[in-house]
Coordinates of C-alpha atoms (C1' of nucleotides) in Angstrom, one line a residue:
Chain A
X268 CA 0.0 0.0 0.0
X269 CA 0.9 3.5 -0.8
X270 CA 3.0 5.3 1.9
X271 CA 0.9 8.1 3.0
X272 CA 1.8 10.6 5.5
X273 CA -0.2 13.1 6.8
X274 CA -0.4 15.4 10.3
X275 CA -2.4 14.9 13.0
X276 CA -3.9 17.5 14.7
X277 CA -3.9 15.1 18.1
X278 CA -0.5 14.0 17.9
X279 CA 0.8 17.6 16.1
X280 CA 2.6 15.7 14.1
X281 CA 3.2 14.3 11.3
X282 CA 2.4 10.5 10.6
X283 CA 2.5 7.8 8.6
X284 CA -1.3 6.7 7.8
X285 CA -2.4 3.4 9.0
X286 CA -5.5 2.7 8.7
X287 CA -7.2 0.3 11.2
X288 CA -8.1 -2.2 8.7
X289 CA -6.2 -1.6 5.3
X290 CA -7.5 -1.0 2.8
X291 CA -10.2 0.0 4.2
X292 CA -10.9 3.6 5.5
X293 CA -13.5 4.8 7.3
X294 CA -13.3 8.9 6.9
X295 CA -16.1 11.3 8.3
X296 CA -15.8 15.1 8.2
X297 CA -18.0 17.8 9.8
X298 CA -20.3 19.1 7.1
X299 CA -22.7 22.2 7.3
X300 CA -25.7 23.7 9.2
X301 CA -27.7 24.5 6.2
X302 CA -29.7 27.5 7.5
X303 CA -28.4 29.9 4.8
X304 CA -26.1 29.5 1.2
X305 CA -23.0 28.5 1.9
X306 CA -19.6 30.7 1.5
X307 CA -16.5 30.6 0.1
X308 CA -15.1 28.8 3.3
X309 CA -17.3 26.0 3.0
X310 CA -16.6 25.3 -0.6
X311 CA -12.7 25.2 1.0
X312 CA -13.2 22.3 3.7
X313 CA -15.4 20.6 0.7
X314 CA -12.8 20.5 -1.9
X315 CA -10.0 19.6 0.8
X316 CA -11.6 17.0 1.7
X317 CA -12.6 15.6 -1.5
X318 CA -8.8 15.3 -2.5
X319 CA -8.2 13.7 0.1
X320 CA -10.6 10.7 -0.3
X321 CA -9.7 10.6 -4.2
X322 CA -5.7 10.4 -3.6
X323 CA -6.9 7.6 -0.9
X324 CA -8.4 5.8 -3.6
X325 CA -6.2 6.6 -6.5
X326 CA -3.7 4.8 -3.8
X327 CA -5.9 2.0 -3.4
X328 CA -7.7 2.5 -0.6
X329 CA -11.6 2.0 -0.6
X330 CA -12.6 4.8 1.6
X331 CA -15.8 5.0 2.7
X332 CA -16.5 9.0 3.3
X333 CA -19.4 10.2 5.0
X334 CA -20.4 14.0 5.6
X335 CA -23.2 14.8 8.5
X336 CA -25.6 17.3 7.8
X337 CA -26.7 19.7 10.7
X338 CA -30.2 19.6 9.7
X339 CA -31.9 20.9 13.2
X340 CA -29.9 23.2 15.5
X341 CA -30.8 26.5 17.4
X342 CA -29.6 28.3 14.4
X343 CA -31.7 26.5 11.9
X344 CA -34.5 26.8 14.0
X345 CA -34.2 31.0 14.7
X346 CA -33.8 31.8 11.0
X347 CA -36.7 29.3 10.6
X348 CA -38.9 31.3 12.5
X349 CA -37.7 34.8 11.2
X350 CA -38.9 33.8 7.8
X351 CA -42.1 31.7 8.9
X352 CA -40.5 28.7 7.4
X353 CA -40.8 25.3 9.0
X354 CA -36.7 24.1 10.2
X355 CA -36.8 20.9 9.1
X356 CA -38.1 21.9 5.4
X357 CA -35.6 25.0 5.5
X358 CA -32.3 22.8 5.9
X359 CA -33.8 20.5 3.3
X360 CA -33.7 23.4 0.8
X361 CA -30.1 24.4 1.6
X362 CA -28.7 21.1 1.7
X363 CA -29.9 20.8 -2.0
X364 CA -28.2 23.8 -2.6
X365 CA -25.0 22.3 -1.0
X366 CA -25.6 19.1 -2.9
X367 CA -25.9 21.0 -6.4
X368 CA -22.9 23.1 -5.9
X369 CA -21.1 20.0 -4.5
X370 CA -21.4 18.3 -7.9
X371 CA -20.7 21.4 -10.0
X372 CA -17.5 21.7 -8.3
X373 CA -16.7 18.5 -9.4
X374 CA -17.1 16.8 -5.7
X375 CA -18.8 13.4 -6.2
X376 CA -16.1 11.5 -3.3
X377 CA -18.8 11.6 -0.7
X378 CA -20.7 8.3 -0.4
X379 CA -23.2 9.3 2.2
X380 CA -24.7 12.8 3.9
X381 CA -26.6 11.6 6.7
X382 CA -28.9 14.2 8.5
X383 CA -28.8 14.7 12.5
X384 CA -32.6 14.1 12.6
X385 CA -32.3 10.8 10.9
X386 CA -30.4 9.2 13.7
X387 CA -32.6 10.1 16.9
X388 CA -33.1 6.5 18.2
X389 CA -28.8 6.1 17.7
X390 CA -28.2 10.0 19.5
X391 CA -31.2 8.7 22.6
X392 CA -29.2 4.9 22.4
X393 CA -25.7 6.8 23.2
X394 CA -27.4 9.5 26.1
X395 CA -28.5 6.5 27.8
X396 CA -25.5 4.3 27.9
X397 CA -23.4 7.9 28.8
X398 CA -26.0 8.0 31.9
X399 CA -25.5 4.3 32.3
X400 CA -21.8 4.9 32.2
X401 CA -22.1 8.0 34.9
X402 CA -20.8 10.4 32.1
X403 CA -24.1 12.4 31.7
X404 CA -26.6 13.8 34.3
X405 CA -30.2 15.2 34.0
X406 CA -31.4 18.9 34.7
X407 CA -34.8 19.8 36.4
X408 CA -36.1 21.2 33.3
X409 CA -35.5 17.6 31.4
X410 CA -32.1 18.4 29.5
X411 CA -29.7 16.1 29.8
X412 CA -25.7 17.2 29.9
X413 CA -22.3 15.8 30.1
X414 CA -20.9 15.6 32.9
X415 CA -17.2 16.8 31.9
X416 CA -15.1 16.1 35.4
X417 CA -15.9 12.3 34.3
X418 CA -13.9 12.5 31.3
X419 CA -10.1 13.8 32.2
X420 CA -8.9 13.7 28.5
X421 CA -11.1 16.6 27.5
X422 CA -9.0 19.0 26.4
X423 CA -6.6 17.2 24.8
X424 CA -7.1 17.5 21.1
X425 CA -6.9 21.0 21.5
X426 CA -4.7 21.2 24.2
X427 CA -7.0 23.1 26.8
X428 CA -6.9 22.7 30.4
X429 CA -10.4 22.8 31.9
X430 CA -9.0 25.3 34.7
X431 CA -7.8 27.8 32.0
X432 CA -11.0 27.3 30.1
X433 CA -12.8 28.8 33.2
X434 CA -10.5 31.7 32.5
X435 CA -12.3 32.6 29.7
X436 CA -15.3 34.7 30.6
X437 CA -17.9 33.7 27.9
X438 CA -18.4 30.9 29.3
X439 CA -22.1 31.5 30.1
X440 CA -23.3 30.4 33.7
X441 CA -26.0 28.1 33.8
X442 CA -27.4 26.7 37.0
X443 CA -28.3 23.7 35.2
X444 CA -24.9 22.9 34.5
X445 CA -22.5 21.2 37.4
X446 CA -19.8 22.5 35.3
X447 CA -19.9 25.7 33.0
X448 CA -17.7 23.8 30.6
X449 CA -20.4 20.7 30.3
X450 CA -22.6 20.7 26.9
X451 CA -26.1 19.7 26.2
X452 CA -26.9 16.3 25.3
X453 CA -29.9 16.4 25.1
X454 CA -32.2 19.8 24.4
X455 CA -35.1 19.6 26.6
X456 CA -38.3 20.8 24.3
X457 CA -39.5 24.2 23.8
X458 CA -42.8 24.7 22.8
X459 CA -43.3 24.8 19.0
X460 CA -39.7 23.3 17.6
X461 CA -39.5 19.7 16.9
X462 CA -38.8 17.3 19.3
X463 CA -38.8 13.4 19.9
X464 CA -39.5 11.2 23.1
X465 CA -37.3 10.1 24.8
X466 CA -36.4 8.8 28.6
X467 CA -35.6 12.6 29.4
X468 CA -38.7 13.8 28.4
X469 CA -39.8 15.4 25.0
X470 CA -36.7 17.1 23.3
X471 CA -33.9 17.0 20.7
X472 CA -30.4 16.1 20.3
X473 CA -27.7 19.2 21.0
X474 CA -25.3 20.3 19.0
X475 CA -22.5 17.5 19.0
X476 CA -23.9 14.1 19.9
X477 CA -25.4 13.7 16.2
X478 CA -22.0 13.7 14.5
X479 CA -20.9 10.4 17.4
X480 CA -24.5 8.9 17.0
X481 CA -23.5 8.7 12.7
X482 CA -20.7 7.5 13.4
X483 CA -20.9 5.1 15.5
X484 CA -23.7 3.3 13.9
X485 CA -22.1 3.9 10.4
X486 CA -18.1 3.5 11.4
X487 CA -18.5 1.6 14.5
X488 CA -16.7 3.4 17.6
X489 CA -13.4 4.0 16.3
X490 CA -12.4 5.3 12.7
X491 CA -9.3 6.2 10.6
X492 CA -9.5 9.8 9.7
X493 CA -12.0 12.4 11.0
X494 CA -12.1 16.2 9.3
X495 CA -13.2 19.5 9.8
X496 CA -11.9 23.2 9.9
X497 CA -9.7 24.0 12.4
X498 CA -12.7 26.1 13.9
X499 CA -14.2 22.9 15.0
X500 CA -11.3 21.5 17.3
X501 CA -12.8 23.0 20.0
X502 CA -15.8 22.4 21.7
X503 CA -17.1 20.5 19.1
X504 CA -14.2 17.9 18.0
X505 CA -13.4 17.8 22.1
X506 CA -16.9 17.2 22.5
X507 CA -17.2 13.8 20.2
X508 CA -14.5 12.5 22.0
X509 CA -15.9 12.5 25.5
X510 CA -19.0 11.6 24.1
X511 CA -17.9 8.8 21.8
X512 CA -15.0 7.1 24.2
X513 CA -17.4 7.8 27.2
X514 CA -20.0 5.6 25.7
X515 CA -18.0 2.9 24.3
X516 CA -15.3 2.6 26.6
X517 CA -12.7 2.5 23.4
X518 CA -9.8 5.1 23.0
X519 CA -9.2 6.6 20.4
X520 CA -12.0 7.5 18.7
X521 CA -10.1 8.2 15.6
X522 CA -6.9 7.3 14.5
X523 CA -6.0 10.8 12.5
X524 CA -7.6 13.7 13.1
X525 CA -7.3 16.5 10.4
X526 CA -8.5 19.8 10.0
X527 CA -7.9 22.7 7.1
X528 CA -7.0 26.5 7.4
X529 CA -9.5 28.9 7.4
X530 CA -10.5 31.3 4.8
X531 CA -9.2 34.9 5.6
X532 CA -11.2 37.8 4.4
X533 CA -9.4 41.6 5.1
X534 CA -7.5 39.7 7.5
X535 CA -10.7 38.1 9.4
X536 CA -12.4 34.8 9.0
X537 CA -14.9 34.5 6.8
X538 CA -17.9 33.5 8.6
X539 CA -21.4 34.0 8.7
X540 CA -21.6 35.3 11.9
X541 CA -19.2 37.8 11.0
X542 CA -21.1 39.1 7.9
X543 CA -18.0 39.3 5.8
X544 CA -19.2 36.0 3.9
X545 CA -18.6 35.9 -0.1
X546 CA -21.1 33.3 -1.3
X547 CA -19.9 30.5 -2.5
X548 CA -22.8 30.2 -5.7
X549 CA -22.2 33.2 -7.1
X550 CA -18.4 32.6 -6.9
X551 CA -19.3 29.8 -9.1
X552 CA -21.3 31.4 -11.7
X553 CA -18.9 33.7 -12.1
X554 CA -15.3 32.1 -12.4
X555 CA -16.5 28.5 -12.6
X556 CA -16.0 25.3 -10.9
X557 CA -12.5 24.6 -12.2
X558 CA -11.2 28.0 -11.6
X559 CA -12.7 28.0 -7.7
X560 CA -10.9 24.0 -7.5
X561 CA -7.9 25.9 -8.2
X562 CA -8.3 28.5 -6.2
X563 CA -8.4 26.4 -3.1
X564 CA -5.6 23.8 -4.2
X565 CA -3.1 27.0 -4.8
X566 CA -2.7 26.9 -1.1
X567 CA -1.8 24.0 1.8
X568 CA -4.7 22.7 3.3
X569 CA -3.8 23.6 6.7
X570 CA -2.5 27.4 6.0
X571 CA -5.1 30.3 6.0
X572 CA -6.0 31.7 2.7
X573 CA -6.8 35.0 2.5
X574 CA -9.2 36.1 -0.1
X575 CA -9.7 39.0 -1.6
X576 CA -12.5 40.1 -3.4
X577 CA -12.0 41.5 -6.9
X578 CA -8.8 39.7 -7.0
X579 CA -8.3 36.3 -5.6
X580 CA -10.5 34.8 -7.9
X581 CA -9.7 36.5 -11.4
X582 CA -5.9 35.3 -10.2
X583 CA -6.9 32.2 -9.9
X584 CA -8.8 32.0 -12.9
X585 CA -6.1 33.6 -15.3
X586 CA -3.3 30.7 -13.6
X587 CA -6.0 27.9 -14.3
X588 CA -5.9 28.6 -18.0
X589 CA -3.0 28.7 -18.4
X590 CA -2.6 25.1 -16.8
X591 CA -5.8 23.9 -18.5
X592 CA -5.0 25.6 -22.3
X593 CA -2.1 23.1 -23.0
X594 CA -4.3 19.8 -21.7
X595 CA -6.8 21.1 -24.0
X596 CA -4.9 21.6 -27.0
X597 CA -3.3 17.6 -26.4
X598 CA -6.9 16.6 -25.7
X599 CA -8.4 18.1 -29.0
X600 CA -5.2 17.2 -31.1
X601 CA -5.5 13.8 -30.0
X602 CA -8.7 13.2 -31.2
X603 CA -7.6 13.2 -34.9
X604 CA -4.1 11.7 -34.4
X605 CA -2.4 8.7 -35.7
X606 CA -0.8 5.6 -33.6
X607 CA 1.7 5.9 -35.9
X608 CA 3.0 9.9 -35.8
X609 CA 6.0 11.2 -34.4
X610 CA 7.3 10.0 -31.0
X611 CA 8.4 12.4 -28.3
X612 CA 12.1 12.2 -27.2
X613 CA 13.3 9.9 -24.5
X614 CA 14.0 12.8 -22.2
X615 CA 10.2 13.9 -22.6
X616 CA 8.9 10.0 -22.1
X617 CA 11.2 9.8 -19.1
X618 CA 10.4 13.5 -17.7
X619 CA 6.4 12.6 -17.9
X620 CA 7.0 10.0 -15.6
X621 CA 9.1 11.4 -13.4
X622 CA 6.4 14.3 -12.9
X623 CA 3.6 12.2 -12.5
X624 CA 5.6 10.1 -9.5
X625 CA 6.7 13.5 -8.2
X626 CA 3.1 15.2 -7.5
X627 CA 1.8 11.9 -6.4
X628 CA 4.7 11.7 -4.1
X629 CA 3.6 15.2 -3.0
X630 CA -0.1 14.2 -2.7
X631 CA 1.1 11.8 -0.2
X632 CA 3.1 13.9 1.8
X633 CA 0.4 15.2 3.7
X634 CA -1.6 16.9 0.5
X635 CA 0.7 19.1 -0.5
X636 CA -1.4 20.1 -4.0
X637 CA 0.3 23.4 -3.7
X638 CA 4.0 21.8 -5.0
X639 CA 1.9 19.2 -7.5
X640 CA 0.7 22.4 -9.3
X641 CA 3.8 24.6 -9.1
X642 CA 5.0 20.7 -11.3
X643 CA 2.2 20.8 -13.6
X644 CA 2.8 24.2 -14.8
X645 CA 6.7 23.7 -15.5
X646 CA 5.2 21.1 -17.2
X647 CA 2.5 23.1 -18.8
X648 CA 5.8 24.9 -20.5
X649 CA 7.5 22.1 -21.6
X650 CA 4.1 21.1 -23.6
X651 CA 4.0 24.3 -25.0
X652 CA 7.3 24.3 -26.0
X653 CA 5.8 21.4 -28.7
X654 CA 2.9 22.7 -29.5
X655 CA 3.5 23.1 -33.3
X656 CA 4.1 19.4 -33.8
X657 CA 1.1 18.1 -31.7
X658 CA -1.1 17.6 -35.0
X659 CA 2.0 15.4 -36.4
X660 CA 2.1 13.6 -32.8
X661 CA 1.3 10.0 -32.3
X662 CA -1.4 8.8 -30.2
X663 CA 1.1 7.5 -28.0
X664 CA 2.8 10.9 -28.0
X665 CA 0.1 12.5 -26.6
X666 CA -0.8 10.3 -23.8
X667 CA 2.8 10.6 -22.5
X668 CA 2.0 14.6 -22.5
X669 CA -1.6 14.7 -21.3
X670 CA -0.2 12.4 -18.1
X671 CA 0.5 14.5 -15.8
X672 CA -3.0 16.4 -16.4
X673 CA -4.8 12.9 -16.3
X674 CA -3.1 12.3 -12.9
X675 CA -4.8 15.7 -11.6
X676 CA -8.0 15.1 -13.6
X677 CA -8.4 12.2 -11.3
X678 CA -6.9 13.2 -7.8
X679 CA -7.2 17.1 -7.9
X680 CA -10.5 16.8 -9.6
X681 CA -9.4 19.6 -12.2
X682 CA -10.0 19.4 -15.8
X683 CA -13.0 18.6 -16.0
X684 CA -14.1 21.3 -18.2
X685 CA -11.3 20.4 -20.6
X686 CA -13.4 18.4 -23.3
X687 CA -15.3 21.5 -24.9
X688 CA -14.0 22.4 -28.1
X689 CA -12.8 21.1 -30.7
X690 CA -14.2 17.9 -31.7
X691 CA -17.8 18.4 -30.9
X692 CA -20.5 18.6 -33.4
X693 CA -19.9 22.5 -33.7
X694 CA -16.5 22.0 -35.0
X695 CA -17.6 21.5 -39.0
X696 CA -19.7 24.8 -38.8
X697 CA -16.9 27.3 -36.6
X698 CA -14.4 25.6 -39.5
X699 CA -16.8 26.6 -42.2
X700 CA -16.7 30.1 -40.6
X701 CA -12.7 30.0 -39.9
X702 CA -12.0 29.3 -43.3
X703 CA -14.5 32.7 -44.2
X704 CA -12.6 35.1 -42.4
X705 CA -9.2 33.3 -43.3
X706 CA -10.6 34.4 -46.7
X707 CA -11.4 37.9 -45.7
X708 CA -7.9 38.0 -44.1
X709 CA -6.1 37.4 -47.5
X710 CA -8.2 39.6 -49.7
X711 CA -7.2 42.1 -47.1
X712 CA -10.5 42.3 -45.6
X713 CA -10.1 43.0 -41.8
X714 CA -13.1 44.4 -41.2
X715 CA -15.1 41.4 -42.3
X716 CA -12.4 39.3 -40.6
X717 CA -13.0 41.2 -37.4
X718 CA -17.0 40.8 -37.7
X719 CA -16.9 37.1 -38.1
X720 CA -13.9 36.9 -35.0
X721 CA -16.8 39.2 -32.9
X722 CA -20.0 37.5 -33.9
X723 CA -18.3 33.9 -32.6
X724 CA -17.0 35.7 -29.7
X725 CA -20.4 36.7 -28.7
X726 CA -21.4 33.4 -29.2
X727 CA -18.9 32.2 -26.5
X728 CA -16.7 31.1 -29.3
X729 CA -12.6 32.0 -29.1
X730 CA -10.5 32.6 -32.0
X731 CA -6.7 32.3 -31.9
X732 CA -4.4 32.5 -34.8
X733 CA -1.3 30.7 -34.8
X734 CA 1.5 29.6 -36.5
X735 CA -0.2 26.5 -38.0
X736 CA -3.8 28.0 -38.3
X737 CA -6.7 29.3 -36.5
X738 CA -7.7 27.8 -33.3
X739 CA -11.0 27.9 -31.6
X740 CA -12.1 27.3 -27.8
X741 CA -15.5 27.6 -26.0
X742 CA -15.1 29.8 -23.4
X743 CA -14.8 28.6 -20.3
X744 CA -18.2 26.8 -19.1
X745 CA -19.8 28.8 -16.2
X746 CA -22.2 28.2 -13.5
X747 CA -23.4 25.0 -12.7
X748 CA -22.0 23.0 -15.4
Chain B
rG232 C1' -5.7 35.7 30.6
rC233 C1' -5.2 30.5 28.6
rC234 C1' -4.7 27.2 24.1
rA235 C1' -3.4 27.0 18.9
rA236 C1' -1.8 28.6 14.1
rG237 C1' 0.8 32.2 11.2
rG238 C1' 4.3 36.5 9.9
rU239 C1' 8.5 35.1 2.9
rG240 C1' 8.9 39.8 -3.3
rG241 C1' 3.4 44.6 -5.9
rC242 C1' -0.2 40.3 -4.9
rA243 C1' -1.2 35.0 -3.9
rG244 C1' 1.6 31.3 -2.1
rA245 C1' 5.7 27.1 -1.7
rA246 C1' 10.3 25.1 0.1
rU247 C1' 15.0 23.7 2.4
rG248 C1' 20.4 23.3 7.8
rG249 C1' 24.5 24.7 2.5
rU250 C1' 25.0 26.5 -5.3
rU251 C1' 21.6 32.5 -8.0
rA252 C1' 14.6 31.2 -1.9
rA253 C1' 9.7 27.4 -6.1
rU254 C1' 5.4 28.3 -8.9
rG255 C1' 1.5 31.5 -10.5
rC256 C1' -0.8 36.4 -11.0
rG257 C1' 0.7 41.4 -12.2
rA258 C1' 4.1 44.9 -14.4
rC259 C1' 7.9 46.2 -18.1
rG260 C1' 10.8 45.2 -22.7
rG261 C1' 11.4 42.1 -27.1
rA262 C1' 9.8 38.1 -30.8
rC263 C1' 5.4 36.6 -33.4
rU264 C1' 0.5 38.9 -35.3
rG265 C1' -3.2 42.9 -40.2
rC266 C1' -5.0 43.7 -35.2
rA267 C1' -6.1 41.0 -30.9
rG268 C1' -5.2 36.7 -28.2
rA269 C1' -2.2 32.8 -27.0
rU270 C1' 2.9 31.4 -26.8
rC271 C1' 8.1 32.1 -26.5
rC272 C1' 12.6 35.1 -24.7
rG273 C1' 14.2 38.6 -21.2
rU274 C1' 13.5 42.0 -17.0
rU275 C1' 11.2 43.3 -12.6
rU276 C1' 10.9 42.1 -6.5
rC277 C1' 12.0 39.4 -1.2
rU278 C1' 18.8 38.5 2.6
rU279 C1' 12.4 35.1 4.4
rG280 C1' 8.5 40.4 11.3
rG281 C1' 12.7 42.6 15.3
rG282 C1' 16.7 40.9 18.5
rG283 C1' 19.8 37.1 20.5
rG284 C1' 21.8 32.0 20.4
rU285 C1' 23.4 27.0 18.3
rU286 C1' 26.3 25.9 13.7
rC287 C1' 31.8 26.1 9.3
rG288 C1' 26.9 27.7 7.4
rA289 C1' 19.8 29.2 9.2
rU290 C1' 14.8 31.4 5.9
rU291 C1' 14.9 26.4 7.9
rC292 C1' 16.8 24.5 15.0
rC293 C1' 16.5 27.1 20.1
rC294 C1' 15.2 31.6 23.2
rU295 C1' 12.9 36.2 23.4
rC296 C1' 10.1 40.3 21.8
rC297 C1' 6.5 42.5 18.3
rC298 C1' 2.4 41.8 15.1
rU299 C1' -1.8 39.0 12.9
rU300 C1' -5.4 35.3 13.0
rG301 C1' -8.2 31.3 15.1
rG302 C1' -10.4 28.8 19.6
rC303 C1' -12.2 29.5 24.8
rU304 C1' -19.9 31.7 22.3
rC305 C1' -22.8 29.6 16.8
rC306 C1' -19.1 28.5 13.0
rA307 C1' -15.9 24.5 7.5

RNA sequence: GCCAAGGUGGCAGAAUGGUUAAUGCGACGGACUGCAGAUCCGUUUCUUGGGGGUUCGAUUCCCUCCCUUGGCUCCA
């Protein structure tokens, strides 16, 4: 099995993967509360963690990746009620948002999203064995909490004392509590909001037991790899520990703990509390998927990445074409080549390789896409380089080239907009005009030559003359496609 | 206050105890072009937050200070 190493926020270091039961991999990562469109930050921790589980695979691991969905929580439930919207039927409607922009950016690694609310009997199933354990007590109003002073190694993942924690003074008191640092288990049931039986008394799960309830029904009680931003490590990461090891008795939890930088907006977090969010759709519609993919794999997972509007994005998008244009030109030259063209030279053959073991060696040195890129684009210049004898080019030939962007198409997930262009059914009719205003260009006829270039360009069509002819290109698909 | 992460060129953002500190964006000049675009060639800029230490040698290791950010409250 491939070596794989990557850090672990537990341990802060970094280690070499072993999963518990190779080749299997059993991978969970905190997904969203879907009470509003998702920003710019999400669509970080999304892509992040979809490499992830397709360089897993593309190393032979069958990883079974499973993302929660928040889908009743205080939050969901106040903006619910400021727009006179049922909860439940509110997070629906943003989750499918989440789902489509998911698959537009190219983020299919994700084999199940289960929702909080689908897992009451597992969440009631571990309160009771935590209060059968002694790890969770009951409030007069029928809440149900955990009982922190029973579980020394809270703290550890984030490397918090509980005495310094009571330094902090937003801690709210509440009598309920024994100790202001212990966290709802159980949410007795106001009036109005949905709630389910239970021992306690009518109520519904709090914030972290639903993510330990998944996964221990779907990944038993301890897992390989669990994800999130680094915004999560504490409570909520501390939290499924104490819940999960309390009620099974099993240590660790999970073998690898791993959690990605935050995106930086004018030097703050993006978040929605904040109000500085950039939404993640339009971002989309704009720049497109690829573009976005990019954007985010332009930087180490765990570093902050600071975005800035009007900028970050157009950056991103002029760098990506420039990696994408020479995979494009291979791809389309490729489809009327010959097995039996020209060969490239042995140095090129042997250079291919030697890239494509290079940014998978970088992949599995803790996901450093940033270095496979900075690769792909000396690459990229190489390419170029032979870009005038790519029509004379064997098939073979050209497979040796486009390896290094296949090897990305399937771990980075980029590319995926590559196939638009030449060789679709639109290529005898943008010929037919091509040859026109070549035409117009020898009479002398620039005008004309210029009205046929526009009238394409309007129709999203790109002209480029070169050496050897006239090229065309779609532009760049947008939006959800 | 406590815990954690980070401070690299105009911007984004890598890397390493040791030749000229990646890569991309941008800018400038040149080639090519009817023009444009793309591409190619060249130039542009950092002595890697301040100070101290270890070392033959540190941006990379250690100490300290400053600054920024995150967590301690919902948060990817």
């Amino acid at each position: 099995m491939r070596r794989v190493q990557l850090y672990d926020t537990m341990s802060r270091e970094t280690r070499l993967f072993q999963p518990r039961f190779p080749p299997r991999v059993g991978m969970f990562v905190c997904g969203l509360t879907p009470y509003d469109e998702p920003h710019l930050g999400h669509g970080r921790f999304a892509v992040v963690f979809d490499v992830v589980a397709r360089a897993l695979r593309h190393w032979g691991y069958r990883v079974f990746y499973v993302q929660n969905v928040t889908n009743l929580d205080d939050k969901v439930i106040r903006r619910a009620s400021e727009l006179g919207a049922d909860p439940l039927e509110l997070s629906a409607q943003h989750f499918r948002t989440w789902r489509r922009i998911q698959a537009a950016m190219n983020i299919e690694s994700v084999d199940l999203y289960p929702f909080a609310t689908d897992y009451v009997p597992e969440i009631r199933e571990q309160i009771a064995e935590l209060e059968r354990r002694g790890f969770a007590y009951r409030a007069d109003d029928g809440s149900v909490y955990y009982d922190i002073r029973r579980f020394p190694a809270y703290g550890r993942l984030s490397g918090q004392k509980i005495e310094s924690l009571r330094a902090g003074a937003r801690i709210e008191v509440d009598r309920r509590k024994r100790s202001p640092e212990d966290f709802v288990l159980w949410k007795a049931a106001t009036p109005g909001e949905p709630s389910w039986e239970s021992p306690w008394g009518p109520g519904r799960p709090g914030w972290h037991i639903e993510d330990t309830a998944i996964t221990g029904r779907l990944l038993g009680p301890q897992y390989d790899l669990h994800g999130g931003g680094l915004d999560l490590i504490f409570p909520h990461h501390e939290a499924e520990i104490a819940q999960a090891e309390g009620a099974s008795g099993l240590s660790p939890l999970v073998q690898y703990w791993m959690h990605n930088g935050l995106l930086m907006m004018s030097g703050e977090k993006m978040s929605k509390s904040l109000g500085n969010v950039a939404s993640l759709e339009s971002a989309l519609e704009k720049f497109g998927a690829m573009p976005l993919r990019f954007y985010y794999l332009n930087a180490h997972y765990r570093s902050p990445l600071d975005f800035t509007p009007g900028e970050s994005l157009e950056a991103a998008r002029e760098a990506y074409d420039r990696l994408r244009a020479p995979y494009a030109r291979i791809v389309a030259a490729s489809h009327s080549a010959s097995p039996s063209g020209e060969e490239l030279s042995e140095t090129l053959v042997a250079e291919s390789g030697r890239i494509v073991g290079e940014i998978d060696d970088d992949l599995a040195d803790d996901f450093r896409t940033r270095e496979a890129v900075a690769k792909l684009f000396v690459w990229s210049r190489k390419v170029f380089e032979l870009e005038d004898r790519f029509s004379r080019l064997s098939v073979g030939a050209l497979e040796t080239l486009a390896a290094p962007y296949e090897w990305a198409e399937s771990v980075l997930g980029l590319f995926a907009d590559v196939d638009a262009g030449a060789g679709t059914s639109l290529d005898p009719v943008v010929r037919a005009a091509i040859a026109a205003r070549g035409r117009a260009r020898t009479r002398g006829d620039f005008a004309e030559a210029d009205r046929i270039r526009d009238e394409l360009a309007a129709a999203g069509i790109r002209l480029e003359d070169g050496s050897d002819g006239t090229r065309w290109s779609l532009e760049a698909p947008r939006g959800a496609g």
